[in-house]
Tab-separated table of C-alpha atoms in Angstrom:
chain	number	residue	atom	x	y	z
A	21	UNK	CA	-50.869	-42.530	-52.153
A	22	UNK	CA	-50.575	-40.237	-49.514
A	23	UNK	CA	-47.420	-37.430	-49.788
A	24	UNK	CA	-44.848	-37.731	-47.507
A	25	UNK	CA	-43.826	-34.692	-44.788
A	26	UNK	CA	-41.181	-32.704	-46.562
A	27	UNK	CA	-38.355	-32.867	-43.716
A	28	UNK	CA	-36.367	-30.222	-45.597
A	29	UNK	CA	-39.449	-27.712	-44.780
A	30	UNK	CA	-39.354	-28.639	-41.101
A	31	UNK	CA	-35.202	-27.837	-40.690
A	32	UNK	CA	-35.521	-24.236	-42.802
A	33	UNK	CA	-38.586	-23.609	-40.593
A	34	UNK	CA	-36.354	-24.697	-37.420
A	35	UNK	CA	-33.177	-22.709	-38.437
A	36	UNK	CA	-35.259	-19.506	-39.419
A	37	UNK	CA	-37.119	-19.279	-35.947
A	38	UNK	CA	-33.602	-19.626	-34.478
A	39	UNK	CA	-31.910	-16.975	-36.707
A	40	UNK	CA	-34.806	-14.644	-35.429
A	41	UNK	CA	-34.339	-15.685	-31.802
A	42	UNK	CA	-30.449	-15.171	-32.127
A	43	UNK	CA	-31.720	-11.376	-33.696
A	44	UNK	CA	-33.453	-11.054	-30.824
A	45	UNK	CA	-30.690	-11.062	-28.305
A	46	UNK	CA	-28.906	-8.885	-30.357
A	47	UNK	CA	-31.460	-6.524	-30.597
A	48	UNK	CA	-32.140	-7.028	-26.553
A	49	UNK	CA	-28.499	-6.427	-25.569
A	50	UNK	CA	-27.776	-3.593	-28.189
A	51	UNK	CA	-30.856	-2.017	-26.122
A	52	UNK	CA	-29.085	-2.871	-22.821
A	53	UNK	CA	-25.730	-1.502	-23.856
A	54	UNK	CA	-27.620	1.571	-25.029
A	55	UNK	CA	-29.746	2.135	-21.751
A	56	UNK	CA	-26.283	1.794	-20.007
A	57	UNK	CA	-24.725	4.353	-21.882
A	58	UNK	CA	-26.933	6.555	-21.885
A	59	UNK	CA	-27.411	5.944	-18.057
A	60	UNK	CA	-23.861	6.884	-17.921
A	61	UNK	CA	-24.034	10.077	-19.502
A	62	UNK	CA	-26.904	11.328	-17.373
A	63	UNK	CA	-25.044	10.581	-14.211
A	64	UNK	CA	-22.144	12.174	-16.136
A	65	UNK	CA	-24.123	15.253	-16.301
A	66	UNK	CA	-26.022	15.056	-12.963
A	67	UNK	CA	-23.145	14.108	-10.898
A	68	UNK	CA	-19.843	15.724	-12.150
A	69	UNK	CA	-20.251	19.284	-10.394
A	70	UNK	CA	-21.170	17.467	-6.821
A	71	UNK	CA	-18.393	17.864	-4.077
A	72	UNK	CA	-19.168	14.399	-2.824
A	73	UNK	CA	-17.677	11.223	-4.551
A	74	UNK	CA	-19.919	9.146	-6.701
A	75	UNK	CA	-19.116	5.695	-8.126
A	76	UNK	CA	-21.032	2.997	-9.806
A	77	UNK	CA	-20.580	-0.354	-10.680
A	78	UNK	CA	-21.916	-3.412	-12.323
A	79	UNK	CA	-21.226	-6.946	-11.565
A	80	UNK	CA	-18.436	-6.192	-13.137
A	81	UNK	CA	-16.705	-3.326	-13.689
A	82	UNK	CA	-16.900	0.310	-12.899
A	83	UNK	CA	-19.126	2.251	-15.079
A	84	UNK	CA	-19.143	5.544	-13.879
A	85	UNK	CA	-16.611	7.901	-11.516
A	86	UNK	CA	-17.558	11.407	-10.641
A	87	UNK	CA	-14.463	13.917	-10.879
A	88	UNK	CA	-14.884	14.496	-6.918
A	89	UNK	CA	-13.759	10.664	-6.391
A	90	UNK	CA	-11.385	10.334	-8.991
A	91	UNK	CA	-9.508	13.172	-7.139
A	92	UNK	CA	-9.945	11.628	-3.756
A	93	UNK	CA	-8.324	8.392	-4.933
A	94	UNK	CA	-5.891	10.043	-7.337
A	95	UNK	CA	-7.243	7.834	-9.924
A	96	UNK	CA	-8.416	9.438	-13.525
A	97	UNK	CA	-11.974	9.298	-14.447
A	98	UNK	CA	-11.298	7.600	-18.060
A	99	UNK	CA	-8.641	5.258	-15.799
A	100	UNK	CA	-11.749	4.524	-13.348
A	101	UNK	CA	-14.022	3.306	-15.725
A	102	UNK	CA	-11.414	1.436	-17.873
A	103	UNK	CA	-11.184	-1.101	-14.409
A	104	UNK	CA	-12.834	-3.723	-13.560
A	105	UNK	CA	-14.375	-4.272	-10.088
A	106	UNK	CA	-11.560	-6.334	-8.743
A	107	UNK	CA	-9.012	-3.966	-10.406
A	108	UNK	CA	-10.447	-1.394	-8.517
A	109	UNK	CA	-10.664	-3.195	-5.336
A	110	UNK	CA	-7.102	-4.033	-5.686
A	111	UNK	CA	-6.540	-0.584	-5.996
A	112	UNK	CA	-7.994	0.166	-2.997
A	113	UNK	CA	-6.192	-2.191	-0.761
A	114	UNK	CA	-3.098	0.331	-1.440
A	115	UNK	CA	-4.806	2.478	0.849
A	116	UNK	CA	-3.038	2.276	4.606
A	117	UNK	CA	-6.183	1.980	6.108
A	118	UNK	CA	-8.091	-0.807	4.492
A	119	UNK	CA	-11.847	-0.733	4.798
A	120	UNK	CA	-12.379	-4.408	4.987
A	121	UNK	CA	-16.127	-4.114	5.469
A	122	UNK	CA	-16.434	-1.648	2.391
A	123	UNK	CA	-13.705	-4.091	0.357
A	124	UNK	CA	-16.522	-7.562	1.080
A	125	UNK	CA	-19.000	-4.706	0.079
A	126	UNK	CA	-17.423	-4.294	-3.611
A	127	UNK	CA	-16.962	-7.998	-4.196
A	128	UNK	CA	-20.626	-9.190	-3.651
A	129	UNK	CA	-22.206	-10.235	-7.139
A	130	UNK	CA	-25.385	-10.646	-5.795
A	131	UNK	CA	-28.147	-7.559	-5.324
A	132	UNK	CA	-28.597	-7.074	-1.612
A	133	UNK	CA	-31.043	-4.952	-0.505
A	134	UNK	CA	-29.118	-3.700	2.778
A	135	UNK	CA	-27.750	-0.369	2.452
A	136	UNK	CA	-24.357	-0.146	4.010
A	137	UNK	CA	-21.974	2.826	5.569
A	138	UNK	CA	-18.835	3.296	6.918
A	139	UNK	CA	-15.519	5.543	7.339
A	140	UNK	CA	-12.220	5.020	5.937
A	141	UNK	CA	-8.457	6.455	5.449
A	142	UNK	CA	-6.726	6.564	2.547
A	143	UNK	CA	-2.797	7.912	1.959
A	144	UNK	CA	-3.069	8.438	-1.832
A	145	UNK	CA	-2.282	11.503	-2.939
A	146	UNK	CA	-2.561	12.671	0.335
A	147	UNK	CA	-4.229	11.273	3.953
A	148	UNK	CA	-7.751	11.971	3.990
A	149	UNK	CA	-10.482	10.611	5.910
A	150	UNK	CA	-13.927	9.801	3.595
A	151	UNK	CA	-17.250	8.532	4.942
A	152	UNK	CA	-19.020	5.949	2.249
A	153	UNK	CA	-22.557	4.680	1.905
A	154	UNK	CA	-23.201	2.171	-0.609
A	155	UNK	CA	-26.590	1.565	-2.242
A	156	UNK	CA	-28.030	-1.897	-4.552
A	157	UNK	CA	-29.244	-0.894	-7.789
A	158	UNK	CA	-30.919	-2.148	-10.134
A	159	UNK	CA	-28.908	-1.504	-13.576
A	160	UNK	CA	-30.800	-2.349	-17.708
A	161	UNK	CA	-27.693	-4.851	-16.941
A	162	UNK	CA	-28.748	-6.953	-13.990
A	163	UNK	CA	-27.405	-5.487	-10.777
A	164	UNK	CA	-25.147	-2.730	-9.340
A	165	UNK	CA	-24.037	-0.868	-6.485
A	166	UNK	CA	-23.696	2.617	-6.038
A	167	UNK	CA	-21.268	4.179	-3.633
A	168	UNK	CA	-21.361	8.081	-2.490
A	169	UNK	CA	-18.104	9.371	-0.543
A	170	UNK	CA	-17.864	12.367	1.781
A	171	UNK	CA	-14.774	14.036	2.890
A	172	UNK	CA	-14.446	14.592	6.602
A	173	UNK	CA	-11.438	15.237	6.815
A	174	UNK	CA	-10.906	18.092	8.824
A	175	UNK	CA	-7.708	20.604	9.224
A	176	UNK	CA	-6.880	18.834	12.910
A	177	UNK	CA	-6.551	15.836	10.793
A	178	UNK	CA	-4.729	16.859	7.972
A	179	UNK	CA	-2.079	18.534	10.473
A	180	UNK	CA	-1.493	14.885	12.236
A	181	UNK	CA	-1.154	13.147	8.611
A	182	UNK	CA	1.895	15.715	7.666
A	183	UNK	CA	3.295	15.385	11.436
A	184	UNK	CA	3.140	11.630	10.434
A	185	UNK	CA	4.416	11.764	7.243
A	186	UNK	CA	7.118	13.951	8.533
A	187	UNK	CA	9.048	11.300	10.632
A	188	UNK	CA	8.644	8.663	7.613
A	189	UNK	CA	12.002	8.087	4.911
A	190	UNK	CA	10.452	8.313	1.636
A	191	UNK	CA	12.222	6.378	-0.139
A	192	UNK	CA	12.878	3.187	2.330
A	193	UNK	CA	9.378	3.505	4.490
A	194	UNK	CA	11.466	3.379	8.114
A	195	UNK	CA	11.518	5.982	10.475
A	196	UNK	CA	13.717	8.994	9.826
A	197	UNK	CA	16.809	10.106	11.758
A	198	UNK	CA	14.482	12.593	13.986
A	199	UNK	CA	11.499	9.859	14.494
A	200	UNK	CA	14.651	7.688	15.484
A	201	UNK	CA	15.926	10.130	18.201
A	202	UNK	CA	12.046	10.199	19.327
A	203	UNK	CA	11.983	6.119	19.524
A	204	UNK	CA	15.599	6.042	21.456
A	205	UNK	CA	14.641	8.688	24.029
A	206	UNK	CA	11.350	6.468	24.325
A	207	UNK	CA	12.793	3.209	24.892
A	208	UNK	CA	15.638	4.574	27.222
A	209	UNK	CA	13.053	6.221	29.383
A	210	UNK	CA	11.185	2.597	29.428
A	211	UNK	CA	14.673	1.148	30.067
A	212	UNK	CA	14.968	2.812	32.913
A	213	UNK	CA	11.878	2.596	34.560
A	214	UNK	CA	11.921	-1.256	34.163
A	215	UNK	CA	15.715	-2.106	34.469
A	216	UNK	CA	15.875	-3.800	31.445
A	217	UNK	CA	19.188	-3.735	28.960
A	218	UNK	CA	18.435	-1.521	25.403
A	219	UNK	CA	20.700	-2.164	22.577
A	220	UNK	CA	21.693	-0.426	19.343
A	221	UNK	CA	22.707	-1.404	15.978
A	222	UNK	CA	24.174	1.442	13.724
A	223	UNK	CA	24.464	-0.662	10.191
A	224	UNK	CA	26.626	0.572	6.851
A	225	UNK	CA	26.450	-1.058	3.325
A	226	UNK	CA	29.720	-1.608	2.290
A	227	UNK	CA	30.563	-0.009	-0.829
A	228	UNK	CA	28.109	2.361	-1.265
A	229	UNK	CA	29.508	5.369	-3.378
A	230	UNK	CA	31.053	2.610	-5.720
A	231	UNK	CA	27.426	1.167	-6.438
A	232	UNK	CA	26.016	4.946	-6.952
A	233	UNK	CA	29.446	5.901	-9.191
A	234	UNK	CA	29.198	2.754	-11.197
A	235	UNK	CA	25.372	1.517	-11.438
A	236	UNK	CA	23.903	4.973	-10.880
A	237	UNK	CA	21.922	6.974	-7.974
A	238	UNK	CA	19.090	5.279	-9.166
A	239	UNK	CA	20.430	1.487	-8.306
A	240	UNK	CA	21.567	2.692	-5.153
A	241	UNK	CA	18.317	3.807	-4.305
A	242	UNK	CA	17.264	0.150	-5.274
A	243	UNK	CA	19.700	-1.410	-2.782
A	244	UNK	CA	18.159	1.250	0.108
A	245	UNK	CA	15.312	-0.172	-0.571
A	246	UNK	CA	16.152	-3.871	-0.474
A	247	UNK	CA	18.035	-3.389	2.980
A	248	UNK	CA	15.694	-1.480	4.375
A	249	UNK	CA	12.943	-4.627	3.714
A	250	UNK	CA	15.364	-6.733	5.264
A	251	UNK	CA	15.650	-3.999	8.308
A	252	UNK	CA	11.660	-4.015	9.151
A	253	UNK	CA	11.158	-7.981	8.482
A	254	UNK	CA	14.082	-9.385	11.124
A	255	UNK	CA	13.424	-7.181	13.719
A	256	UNK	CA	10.837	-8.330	16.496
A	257	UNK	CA	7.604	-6.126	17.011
A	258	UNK	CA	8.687	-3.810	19.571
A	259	UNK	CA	12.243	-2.969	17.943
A	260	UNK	CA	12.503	0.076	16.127
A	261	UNK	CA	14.219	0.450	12.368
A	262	UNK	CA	15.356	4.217	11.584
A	263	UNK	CA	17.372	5.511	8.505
A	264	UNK	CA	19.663	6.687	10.093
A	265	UNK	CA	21.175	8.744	6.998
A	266	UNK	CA	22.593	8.487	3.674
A	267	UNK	CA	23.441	4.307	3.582
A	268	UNK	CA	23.298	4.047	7.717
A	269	UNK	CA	20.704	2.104	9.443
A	270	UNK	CA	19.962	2.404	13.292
A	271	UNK	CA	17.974	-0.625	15.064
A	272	UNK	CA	17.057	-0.192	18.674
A	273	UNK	CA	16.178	-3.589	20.435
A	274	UNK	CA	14.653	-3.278	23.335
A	275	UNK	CA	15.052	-6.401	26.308
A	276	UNK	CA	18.031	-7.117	24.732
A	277	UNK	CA	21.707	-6.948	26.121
A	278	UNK	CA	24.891	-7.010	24.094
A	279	UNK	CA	25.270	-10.871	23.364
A	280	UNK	CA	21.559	-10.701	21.898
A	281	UNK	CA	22.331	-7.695	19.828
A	282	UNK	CA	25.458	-8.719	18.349
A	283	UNK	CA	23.212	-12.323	17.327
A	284	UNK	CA	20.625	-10.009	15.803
A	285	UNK	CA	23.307	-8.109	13.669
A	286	UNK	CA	24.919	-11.358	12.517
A	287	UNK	CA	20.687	-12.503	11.202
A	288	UNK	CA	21.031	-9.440	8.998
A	289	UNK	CA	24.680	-9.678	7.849
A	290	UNK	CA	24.119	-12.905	6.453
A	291	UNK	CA	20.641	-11.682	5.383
A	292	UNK	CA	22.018	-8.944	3.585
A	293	UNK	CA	24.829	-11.097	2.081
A	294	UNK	CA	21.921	-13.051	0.537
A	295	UNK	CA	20.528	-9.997	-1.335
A	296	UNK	CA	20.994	-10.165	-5.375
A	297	UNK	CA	19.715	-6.619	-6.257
A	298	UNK	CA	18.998	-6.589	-9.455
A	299	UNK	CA	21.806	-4.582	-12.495
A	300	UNK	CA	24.333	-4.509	-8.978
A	301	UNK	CA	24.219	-8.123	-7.843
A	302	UNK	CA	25.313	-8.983	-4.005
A	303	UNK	CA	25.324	-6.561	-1.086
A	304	UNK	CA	26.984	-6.637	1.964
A	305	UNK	CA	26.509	-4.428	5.175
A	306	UNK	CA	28.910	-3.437	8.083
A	307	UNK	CA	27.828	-3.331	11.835
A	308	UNK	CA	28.629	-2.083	15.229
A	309	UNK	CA	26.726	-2.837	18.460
A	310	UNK	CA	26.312	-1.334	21.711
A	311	UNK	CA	24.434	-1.373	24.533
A	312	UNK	CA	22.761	1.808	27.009
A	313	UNK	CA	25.002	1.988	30.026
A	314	UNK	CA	23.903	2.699	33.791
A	315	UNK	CA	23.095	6.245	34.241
A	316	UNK	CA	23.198	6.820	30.541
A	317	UNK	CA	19.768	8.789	29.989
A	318	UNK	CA	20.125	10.238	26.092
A	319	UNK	CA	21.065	7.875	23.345
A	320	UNK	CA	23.726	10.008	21.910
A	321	UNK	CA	26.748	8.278	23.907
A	322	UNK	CA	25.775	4.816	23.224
A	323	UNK	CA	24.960	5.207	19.427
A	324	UNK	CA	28.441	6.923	18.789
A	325	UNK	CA	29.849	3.396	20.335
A	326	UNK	CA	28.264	1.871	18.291
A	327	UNK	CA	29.552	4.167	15.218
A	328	UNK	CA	32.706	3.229	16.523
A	329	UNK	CA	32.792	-0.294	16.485
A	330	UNK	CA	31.047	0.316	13.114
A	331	UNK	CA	34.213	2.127	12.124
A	332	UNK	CA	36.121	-0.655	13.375
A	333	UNK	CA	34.153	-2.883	11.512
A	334	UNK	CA	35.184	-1.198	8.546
A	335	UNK	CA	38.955	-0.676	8.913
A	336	UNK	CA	38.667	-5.031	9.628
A	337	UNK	CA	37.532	-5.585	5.528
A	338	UNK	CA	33.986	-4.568	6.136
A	339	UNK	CA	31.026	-7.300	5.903
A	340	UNK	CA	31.048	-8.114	9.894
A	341	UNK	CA	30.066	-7.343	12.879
A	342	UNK	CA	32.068	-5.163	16.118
């Protein structure tokens, strides 16, 4: 009789040539993750003296950030190449000039052989202006891109960013008392060239010092913050939102007479009224309204009407609108 195939022999055979393929990989991708590193430290090396930005990435993450560009984007290096491609394109969008042609550049998976360039702004720590070029590579990992960044920002530039910067609240994002003044001898001058009526709207949260005496400077600053929101979403886009000072906010409408003004300070009382800031709880705001008179060419007169019936307001039980 013949002998019958030994099936057992066939299975060990089977698992051992899988064992060795599953080595294999291993062995592959141990290689790969040691080409990588060791491509990182060379560009470590070659790169970290050079004025210029240099970043790399993979499909996805960043691998490698020369010091240059983790200055420009106030970003640390070991920070940069902790993030991962979208992190870092999320990052970027907190830029206030988005690039959106260098943002669809970062989020392509695929190796593309076009070489792309471009200028952009960015605010953080400072305004600067950078020029980018972006490169495919080919990484031991599949593919990459890497982008160089220039600096051309030049000293004209840098004096507009702080002249910007300079009529800006820090802390609530709306214009400042002097940008303000600016806006309202802007708008009366157009107000008087076309004949049409220019309203203001001096607001005052209610209560103030008690929320800073009892919840602390810091909550206060959080209810600034919330009002002012409120203050640059109702308003319409040619209307102007200025911090007026301390807890007083100035709106100046434009086309709009007193009726329309007193309508658009009753949107933000009740707004306002809806606010739940959180460790203080509900806010309410104060307003007076008044409108530019005939002949009237500086905003002073009409804004301290407007204090006034803000006063009024006040001395009424506060939360309303004179």
């Amino acid at each position: 009789m013949h002998a019958m195939p030994d099936a057992t022999k066939g299975s060990v055979s089977g698992t051992a040539d899988e064992i060795a393929r599953l080595r294999e990989e291993l062995r592959a991708e141990k290689a790969a993750r040691l080409a990588v590193e060791s491509s990182y430290g060379a560009l470590q090396a070659a790169f970290s003296r050079l004025e210029g930005g240099v970043l790399l990435l993979d499909t996805d993450r960043v691998l490698f950030a020369n010091p240059a560009i983790a200055e420009a984007f106030d970003i640390p290096s070991e920070r940069f190449v902790r993030m991962t491609r979208d992190q870092f394109v999320r990052e970027l969008r907190r830029s206030s000039n988005e690039p959106p042609d260098f943002l669809d550049r970062l989020r392509e998976r695929t190796p593309n052989a076009v070489e792309t360039r471009g200028e952009f702004e960015i605010q953080w720590p400072q305004w600067r202006s950078l020029r980018w070029v972006s490169k495919p590579v080919r990484l031991p990992t599949g593919a990459g891109l890497l982008v160089l960044f220039d600096d051309i920002t030049t000293d004209s530039d840098l004096a507009s960013g702080r002249e910007q910067r300079a009529l800006i609240d820090d802390l609530t994002g709306l214009e400042n008392r002097k940008a303000g003044e600016q806006s309202a001898m802007r708008e009366i001058a157009r107000a008087r060239r076309t004949g049409h009526p220019l309203s203001f709207v001096l607001f005052d949260v209610d209560h103030f010092k008690s929320v800073n005496d009892t919840h602390g400077h810091l909550a206060g600053d959080a209810v600034l913050r919330e009002v002012s929101r409120t203050m640059m979403e109702l308003p319409r886009g040619g209307d102007t939102a200025v911090r007026w000072g301390g807890e007083e906010f100035l709106v100046i409408l434009t086309d709009v007479g007193l009726d329309g003004a007193r309508v658009f300070a009753e949107r933000v009382r009740m707004a306002i009224g809806d606010l739940r800031v959180a460790g203080v709880g509900p806010v309410t705001i104060s307003a007076g309204i008044s409108e530019l008179e005939t002949g009237e060419d500086d905003p002073a007169p009409a804004i301290a009407r407007a204090d006034a019936s803000l006063y009024e307001a006040k001395s009424q039980g506060r939360n309303r609108v004179v």
